[in-house]
Coordinates of C-alpha atoms and ligand atoms in Angstrom, one line a residue:
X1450 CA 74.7 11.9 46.5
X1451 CA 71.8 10.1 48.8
X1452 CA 71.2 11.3 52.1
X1453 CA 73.7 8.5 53.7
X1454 CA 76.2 9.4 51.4
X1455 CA 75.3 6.4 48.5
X1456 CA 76.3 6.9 45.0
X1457 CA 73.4 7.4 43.0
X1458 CA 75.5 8.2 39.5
X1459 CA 73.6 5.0 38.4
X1460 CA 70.2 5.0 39.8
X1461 CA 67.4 4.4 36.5
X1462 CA 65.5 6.8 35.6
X1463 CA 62.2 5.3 34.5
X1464 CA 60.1 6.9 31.8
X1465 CA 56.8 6.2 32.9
X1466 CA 55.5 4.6 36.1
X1467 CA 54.7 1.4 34.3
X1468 CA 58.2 0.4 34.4
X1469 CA 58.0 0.1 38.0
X1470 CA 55.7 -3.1 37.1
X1471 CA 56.8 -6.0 38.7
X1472 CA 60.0 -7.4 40.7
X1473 CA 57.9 -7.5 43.5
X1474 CA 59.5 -8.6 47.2
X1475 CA 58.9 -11.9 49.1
X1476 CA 58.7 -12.0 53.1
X1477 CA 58.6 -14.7 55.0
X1478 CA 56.2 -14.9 57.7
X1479 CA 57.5 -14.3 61.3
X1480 CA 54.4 -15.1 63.6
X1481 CA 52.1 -17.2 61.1
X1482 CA 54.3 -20.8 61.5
X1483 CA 53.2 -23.9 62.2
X1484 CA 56.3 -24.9 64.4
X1485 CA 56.7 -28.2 62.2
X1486 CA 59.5 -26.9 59.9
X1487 CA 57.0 -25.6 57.4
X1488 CA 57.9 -22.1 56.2
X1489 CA 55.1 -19.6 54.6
X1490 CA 56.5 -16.8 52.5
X1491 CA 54.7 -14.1 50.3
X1492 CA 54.9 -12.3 47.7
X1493 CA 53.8 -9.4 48.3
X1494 CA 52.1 -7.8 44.7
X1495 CA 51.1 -4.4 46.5
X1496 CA 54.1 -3.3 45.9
X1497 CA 53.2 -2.9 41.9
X1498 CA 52.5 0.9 41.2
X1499 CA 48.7 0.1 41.2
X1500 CA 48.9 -1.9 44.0
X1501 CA 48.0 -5.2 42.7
X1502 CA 49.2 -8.4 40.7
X1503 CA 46.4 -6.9 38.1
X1504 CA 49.3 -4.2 37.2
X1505 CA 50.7 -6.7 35.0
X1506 CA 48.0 -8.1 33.1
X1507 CA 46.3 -5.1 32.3
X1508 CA 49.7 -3.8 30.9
X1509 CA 50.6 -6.5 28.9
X1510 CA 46.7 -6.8 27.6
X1511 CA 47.0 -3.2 26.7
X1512 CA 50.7 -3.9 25.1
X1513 CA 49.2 -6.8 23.3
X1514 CA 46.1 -5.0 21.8
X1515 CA 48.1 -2.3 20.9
X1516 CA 50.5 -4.4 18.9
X1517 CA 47.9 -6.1 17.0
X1518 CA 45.7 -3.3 16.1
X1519 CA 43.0 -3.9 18.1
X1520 CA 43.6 -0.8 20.3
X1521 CA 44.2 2.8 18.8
X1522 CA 44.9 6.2 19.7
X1523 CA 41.9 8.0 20.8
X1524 CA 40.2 4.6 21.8
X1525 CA 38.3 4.0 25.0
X1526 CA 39.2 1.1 26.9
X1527 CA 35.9 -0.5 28.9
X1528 CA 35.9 -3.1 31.7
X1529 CA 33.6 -5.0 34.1
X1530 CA 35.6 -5.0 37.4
X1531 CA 35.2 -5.1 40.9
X1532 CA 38.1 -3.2 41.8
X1533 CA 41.9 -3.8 40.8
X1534 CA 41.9 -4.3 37.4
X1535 CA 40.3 -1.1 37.4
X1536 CA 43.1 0.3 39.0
X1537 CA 45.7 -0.9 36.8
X1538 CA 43.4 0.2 34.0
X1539 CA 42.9 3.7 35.5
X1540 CA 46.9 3.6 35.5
X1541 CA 47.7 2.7 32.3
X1542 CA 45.0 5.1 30.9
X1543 CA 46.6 8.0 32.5
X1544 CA 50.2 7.2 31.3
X1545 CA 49.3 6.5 27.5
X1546 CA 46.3 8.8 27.5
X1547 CA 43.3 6.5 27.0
X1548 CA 39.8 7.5 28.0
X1549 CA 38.7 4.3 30.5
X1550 CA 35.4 3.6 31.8
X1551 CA 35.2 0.8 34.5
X1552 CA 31.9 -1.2 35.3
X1553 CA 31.7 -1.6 38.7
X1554 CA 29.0 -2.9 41.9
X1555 CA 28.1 -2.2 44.8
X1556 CA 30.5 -4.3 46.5
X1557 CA 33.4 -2.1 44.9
X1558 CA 35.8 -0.7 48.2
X1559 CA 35.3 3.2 48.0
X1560 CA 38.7 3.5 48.4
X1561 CA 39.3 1.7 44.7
X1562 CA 37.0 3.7 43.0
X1563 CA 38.6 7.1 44.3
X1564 CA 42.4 5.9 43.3
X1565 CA 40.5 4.8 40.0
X1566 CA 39.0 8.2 39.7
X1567 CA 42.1 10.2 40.8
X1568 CA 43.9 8.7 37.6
X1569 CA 40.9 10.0 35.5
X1570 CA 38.8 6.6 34.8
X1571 CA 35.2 7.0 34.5
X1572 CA 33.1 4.9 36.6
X1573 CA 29.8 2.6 35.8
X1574 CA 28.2 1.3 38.4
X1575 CA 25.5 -1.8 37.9
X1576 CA 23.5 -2.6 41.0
X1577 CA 20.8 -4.7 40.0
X1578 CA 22.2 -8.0 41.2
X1579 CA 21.8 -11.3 38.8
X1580 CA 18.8 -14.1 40.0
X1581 CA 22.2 -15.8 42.3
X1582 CA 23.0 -12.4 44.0
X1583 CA 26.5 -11.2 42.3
X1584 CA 26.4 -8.7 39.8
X1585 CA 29.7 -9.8 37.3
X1586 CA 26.7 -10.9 34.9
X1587 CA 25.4 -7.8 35.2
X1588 CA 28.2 -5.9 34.9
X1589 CA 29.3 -7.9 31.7
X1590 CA 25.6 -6.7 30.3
X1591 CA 26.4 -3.1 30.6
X1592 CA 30.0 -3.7 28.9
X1593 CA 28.4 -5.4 25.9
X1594 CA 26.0 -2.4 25.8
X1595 CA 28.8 -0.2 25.8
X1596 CA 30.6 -1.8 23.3
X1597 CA 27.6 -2.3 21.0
X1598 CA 26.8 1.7 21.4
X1599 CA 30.6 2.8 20.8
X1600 CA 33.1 1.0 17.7
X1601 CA 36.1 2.7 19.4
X1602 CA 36.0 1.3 22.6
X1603 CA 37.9 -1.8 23.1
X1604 CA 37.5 -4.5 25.8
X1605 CA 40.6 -6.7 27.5
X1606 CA 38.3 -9.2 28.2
X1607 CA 40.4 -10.5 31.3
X1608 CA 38.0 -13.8 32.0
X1609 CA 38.8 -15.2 28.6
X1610 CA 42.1 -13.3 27.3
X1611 CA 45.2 -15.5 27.2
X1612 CA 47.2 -12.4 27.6
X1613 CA 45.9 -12.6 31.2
X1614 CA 47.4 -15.8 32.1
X1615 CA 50.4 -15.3 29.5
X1616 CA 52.0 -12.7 31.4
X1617 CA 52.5 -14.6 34.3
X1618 CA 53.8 -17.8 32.5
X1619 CA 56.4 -15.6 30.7
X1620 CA 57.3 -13.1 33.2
X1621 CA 55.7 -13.6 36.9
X1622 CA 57.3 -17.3 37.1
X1623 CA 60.7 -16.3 36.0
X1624 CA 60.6 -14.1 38.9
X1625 CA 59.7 -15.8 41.5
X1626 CA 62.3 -18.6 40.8
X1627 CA 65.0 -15.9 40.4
X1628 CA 64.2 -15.2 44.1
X1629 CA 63.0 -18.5 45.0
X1630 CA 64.6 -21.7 43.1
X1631 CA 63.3 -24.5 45.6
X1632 CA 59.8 -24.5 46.7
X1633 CA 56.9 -27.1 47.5
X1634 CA 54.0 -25.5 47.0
X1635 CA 52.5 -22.7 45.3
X1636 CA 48.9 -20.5 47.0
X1637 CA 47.2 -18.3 45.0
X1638 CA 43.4 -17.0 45.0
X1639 CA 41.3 -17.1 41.8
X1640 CA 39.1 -14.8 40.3
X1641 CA 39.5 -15.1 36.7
X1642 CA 42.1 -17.6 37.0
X1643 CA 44.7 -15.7 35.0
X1644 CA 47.5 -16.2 37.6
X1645 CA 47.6 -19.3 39.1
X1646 CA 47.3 -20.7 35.5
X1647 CA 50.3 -19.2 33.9
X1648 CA 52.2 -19.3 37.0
X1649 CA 51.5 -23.2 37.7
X1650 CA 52.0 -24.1 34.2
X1651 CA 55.6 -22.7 34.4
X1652 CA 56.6 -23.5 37.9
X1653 CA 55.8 -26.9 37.4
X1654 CA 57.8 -27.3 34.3
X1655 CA 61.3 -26.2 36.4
X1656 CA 59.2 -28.3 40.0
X1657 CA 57.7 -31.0 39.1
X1658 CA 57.0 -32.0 42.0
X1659 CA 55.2 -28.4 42.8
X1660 CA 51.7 -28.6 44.9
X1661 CA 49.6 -25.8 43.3
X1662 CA 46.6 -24.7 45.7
X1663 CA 43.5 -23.2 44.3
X1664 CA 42.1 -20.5 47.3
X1665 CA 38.3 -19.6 46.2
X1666 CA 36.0 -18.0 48.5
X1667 CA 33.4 -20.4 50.0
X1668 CA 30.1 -19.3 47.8
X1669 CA 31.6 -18.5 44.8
X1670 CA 31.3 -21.1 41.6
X1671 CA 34.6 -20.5 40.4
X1672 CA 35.0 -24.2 40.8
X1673 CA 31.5 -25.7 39.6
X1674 CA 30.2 -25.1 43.1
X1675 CA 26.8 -23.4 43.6
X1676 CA 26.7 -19.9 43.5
X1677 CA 25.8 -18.5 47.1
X1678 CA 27.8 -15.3 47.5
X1679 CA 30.3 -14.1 49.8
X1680 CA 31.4 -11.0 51.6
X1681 CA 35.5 -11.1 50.7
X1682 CA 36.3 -8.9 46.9
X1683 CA 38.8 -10.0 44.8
X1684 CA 39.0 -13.6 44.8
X1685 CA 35.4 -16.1 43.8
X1686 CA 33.6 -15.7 40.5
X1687 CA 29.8 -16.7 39.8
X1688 CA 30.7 -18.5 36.7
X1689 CA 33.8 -21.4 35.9
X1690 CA 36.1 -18.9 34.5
X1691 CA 37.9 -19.2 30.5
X1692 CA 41.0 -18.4 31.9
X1693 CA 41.7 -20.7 34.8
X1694 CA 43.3 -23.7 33.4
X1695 CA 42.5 -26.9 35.6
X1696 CA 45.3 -28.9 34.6
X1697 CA 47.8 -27.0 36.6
X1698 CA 46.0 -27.1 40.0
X1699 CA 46.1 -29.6 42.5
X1700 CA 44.0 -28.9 45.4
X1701 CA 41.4 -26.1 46.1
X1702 CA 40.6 -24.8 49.3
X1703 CA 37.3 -22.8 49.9
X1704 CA 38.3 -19.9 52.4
X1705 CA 35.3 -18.7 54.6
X1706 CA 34.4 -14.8 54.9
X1707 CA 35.6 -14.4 58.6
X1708 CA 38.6 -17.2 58.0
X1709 CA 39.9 -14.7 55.5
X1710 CA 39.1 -11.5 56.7
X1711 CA 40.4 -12.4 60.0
X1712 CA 43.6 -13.5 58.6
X1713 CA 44.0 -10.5 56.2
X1714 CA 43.7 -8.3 59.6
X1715 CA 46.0 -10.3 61.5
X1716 CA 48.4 -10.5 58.9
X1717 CA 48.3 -6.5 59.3
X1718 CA 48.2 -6.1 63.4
X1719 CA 51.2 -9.2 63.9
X1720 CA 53.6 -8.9 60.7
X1721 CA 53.0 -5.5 59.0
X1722 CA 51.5 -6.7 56.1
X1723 CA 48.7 -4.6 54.9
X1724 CA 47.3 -7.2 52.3
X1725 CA 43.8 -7.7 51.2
X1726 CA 41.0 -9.9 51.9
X1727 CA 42.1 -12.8 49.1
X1728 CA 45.8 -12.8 50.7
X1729 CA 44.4 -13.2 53.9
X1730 CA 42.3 -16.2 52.5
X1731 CA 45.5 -17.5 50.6
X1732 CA 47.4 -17.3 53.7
X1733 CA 45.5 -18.9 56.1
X1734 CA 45.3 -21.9 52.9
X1735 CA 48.3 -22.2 52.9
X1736 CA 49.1 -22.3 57.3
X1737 CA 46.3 -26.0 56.3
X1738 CA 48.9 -26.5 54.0
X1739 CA 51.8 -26.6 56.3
X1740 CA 50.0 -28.0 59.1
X1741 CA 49.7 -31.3 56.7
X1742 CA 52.7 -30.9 55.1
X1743 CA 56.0 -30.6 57.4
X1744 CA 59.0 -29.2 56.5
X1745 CA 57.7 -27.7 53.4
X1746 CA 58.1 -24.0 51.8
X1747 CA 55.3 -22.4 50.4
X1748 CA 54.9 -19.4 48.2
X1749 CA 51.6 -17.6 48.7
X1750 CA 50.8 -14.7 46.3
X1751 CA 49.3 -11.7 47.8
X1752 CA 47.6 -10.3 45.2
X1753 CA 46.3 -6.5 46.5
X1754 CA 46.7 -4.2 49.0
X1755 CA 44.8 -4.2 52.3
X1756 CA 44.3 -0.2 52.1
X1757 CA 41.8 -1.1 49.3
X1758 CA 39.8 -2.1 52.2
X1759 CA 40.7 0.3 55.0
X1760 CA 36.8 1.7 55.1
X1761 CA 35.5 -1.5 54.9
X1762 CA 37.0 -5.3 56.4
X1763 CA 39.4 -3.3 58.7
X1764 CA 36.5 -0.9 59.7
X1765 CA 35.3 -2.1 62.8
X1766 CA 31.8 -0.7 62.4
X1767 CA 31.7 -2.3 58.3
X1768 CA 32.3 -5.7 59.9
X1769 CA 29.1 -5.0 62.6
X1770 CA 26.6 -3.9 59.8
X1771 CA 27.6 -6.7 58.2
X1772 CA 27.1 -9.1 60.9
X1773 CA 30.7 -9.9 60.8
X1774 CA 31.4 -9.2 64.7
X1775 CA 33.1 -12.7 65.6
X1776 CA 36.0 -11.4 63.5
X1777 CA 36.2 -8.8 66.2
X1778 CA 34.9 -10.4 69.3
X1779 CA 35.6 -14.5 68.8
X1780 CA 39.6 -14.7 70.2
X1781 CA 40.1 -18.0 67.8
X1782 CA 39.6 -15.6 65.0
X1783 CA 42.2 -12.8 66.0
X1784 CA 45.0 -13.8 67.4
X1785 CA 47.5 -15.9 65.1
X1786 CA 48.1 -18.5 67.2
X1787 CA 44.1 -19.3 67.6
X1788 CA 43.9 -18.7 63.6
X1789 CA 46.9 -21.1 63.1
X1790 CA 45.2 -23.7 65.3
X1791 CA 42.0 -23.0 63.4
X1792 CA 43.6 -23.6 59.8
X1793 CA 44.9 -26.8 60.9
X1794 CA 40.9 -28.3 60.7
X1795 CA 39.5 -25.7 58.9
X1796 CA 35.3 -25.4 57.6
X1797 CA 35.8 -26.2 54.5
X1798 CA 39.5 -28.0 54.0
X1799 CA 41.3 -28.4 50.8
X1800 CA 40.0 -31.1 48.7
X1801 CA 42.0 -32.9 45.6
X1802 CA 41.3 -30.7 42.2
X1803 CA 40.4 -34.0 40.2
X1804 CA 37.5 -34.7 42.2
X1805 CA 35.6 -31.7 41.8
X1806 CA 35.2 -32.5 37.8
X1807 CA 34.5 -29.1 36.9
X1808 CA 33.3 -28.9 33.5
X1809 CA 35.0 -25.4 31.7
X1810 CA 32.0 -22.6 31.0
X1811 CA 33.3 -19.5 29.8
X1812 CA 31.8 -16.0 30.3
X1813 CA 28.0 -16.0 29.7
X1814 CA 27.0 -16.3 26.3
X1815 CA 25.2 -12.9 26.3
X1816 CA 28.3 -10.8 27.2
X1817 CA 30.3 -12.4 24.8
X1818 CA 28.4 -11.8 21.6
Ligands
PLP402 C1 42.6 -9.1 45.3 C2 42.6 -10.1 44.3 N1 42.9 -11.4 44.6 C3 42.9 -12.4 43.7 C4 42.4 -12.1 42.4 C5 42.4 -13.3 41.4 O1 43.3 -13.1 40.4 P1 43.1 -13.8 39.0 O2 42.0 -13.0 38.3 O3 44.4 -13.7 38.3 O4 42.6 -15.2 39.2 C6 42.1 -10.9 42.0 C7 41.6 -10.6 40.7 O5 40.9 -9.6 40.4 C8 42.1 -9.8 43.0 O6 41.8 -8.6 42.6

């Protein structure tokens, strides 16, 4: 008998954490409307037991290698990450008792690399950044040296593995329209494009007339632009990444540093929603979104937790030593209704996915051999 008197005779009794994976919630936004009928509602993937949408396709990567052969007890699993994958790795390691080693940079939040380290992951970290400034080529480097060095260590690959994007096409999608049926458009932020590409592929099947928007971070290349860098983690790539299929997208939107950061810390302060830096970024995408579009619902994925970042983008003094400050001290960028107004003609708006003519490179040729 619960505290209130409930009947728990019933209530599951799960065998591992991992079957808490998934069946996340969806909220609809309160304070961050565009008073034209538009509604933005998000689902909010924190709530997985690593704390990120990379819960569930690092477990069905593992599931899949382990079916196949390609995994084995007493194998190590190794991974070039810069933070939630990792996670989910660390996780999944724990449970089935798999030694992991996770290749990290500098730009790793602390916080992710103690969780990973709680759950027993061993960490690698690459600082030498690549001629463009990121370190993923790097940090693919040291995974091929690992793998060349060791025959028992096994990689999931997550930029080219279909497993990545399969999960969501099979499971993710089926889920949202259970809670969702009806809805115009669909924001989600890209790193190796595994879930906005099996999502899209799905949703559009049962909506045709679904929008799907692309959020990259201005700087990255995950779209054929050049690489300059960028301050937010998660989302952005240096490369055009295997797994992000281009067919399914129909706008992309390059999100800012401070437009995103400023969002992800309002998002906390004015609705309760401690997300990260890409959900920030995907929200204040999709508030362009319904400015243009009235009357429409849109479904923005939140993809991490913003207490990955607690020590650094909702650290006052982070945001200083970064130069960041107008996050803190310009009133357009924290208060909703300035940041609303803002997304309405934003830097960089949303342009059509078809005229960006990205041509498909997969990871670099020297971490895939
Ligand atoms: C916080 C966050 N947002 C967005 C993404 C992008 O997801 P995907 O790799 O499925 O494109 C990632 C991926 O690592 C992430 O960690």
């Amino acid at each position: 008998m619960g505290l209130f008197g409930e009947d728990w005779g019933d209530m599951a009794i799960h065998e591992s954490v991992l079957e808490l994976i998934g069946g996340t919630p969806i909220v609809r936004l309160r304070h961050f409307t565009v008073h034209n009928g538009a509604e933005v509602l998000v689902k909010v993937e924190s709530a997985n037991p690593g704390r990120s949408i990379k819960d569930r396709a690092a477990h069905f990567m593992i599931d899949q290698a382990e079916a196949s052969g390609r995994l084995r007890p007493g194998d190590t699993i190794v991974e070039s990450t810069s933070g939630n994958l990792g996670k989910s790795l660390a996780l999944i390691g724990a449970v089935k008792g798999y030694r992991v080693i996770l290749v990290v940079d500098p730009k790793t939040p602390t916080s992710v690399l103690r969780y990973a380290k709680a759950l027993g992951a061993e960490i690698e970290l690459v600082d030498t950044p690549d001629e463009g400034g990121g370190y993923q080529r790097q940090r693919l480097e040291r995974v091929r040296q690992l793998r060349a060095d060791d025959p028992t260590v096994f990689w999931p690959d997550q930029y080219r593995n279909p497993d990545n994007p399969r999960i969501h096409a099979e499971q993710t999608a089926g889920e949202i329209l259970s809670d969702l049926p009806e809805f115009d458009a669909l924001v989600a932020a890209v790193s190796t494009g595994g879930h906005i590409s099996g999502l899209s592929r799905v949703l559009k099947e049962k909506l045709p007339d679904l929008v799907t928007v692309a959020v990259d971070a201005a700087g990255s290349a995950a779209f054929g632009f050049p690489f300059r860098g960028y301050a937010m983690r998660g989302l952005g790539l240096a490369w055009k990444p295997g797994n992000l299929d281009l067919s399914v997208v129909d706008r992309v939107h390059l999100v800012g540093d401070l437009e995103g950061i400023a969002t992800s810390r309002a998002l906390a302060r004015h609705e309760g929603l401690l997300v990260g830096e890409s959900a920030g970024a995907a929200v204040f995408a999709a508030l362009h979104h319904a400015h243009h579009h009235p009357g429409s619902r849109i479904l923005v994925v939140a993809a991490d937790d913003g207490a990955n970042y607690l020590g650094e983008s909702f650290d006052d003094e982070w945001l200083r030593e970064r130069g960041l400050t107008a996050v803190l001290d310009d009133i357009t960028l924290r208060e909703p209704e300035h940041l609303i107004e803002l997304a309405r003609h934003p830097a960089n708006p949303a342009v059509q996915a078809e005229s960006l003519h990205v041509q498909k490179e997969v990871v670099p040729a020297e971490a895939s051999r």
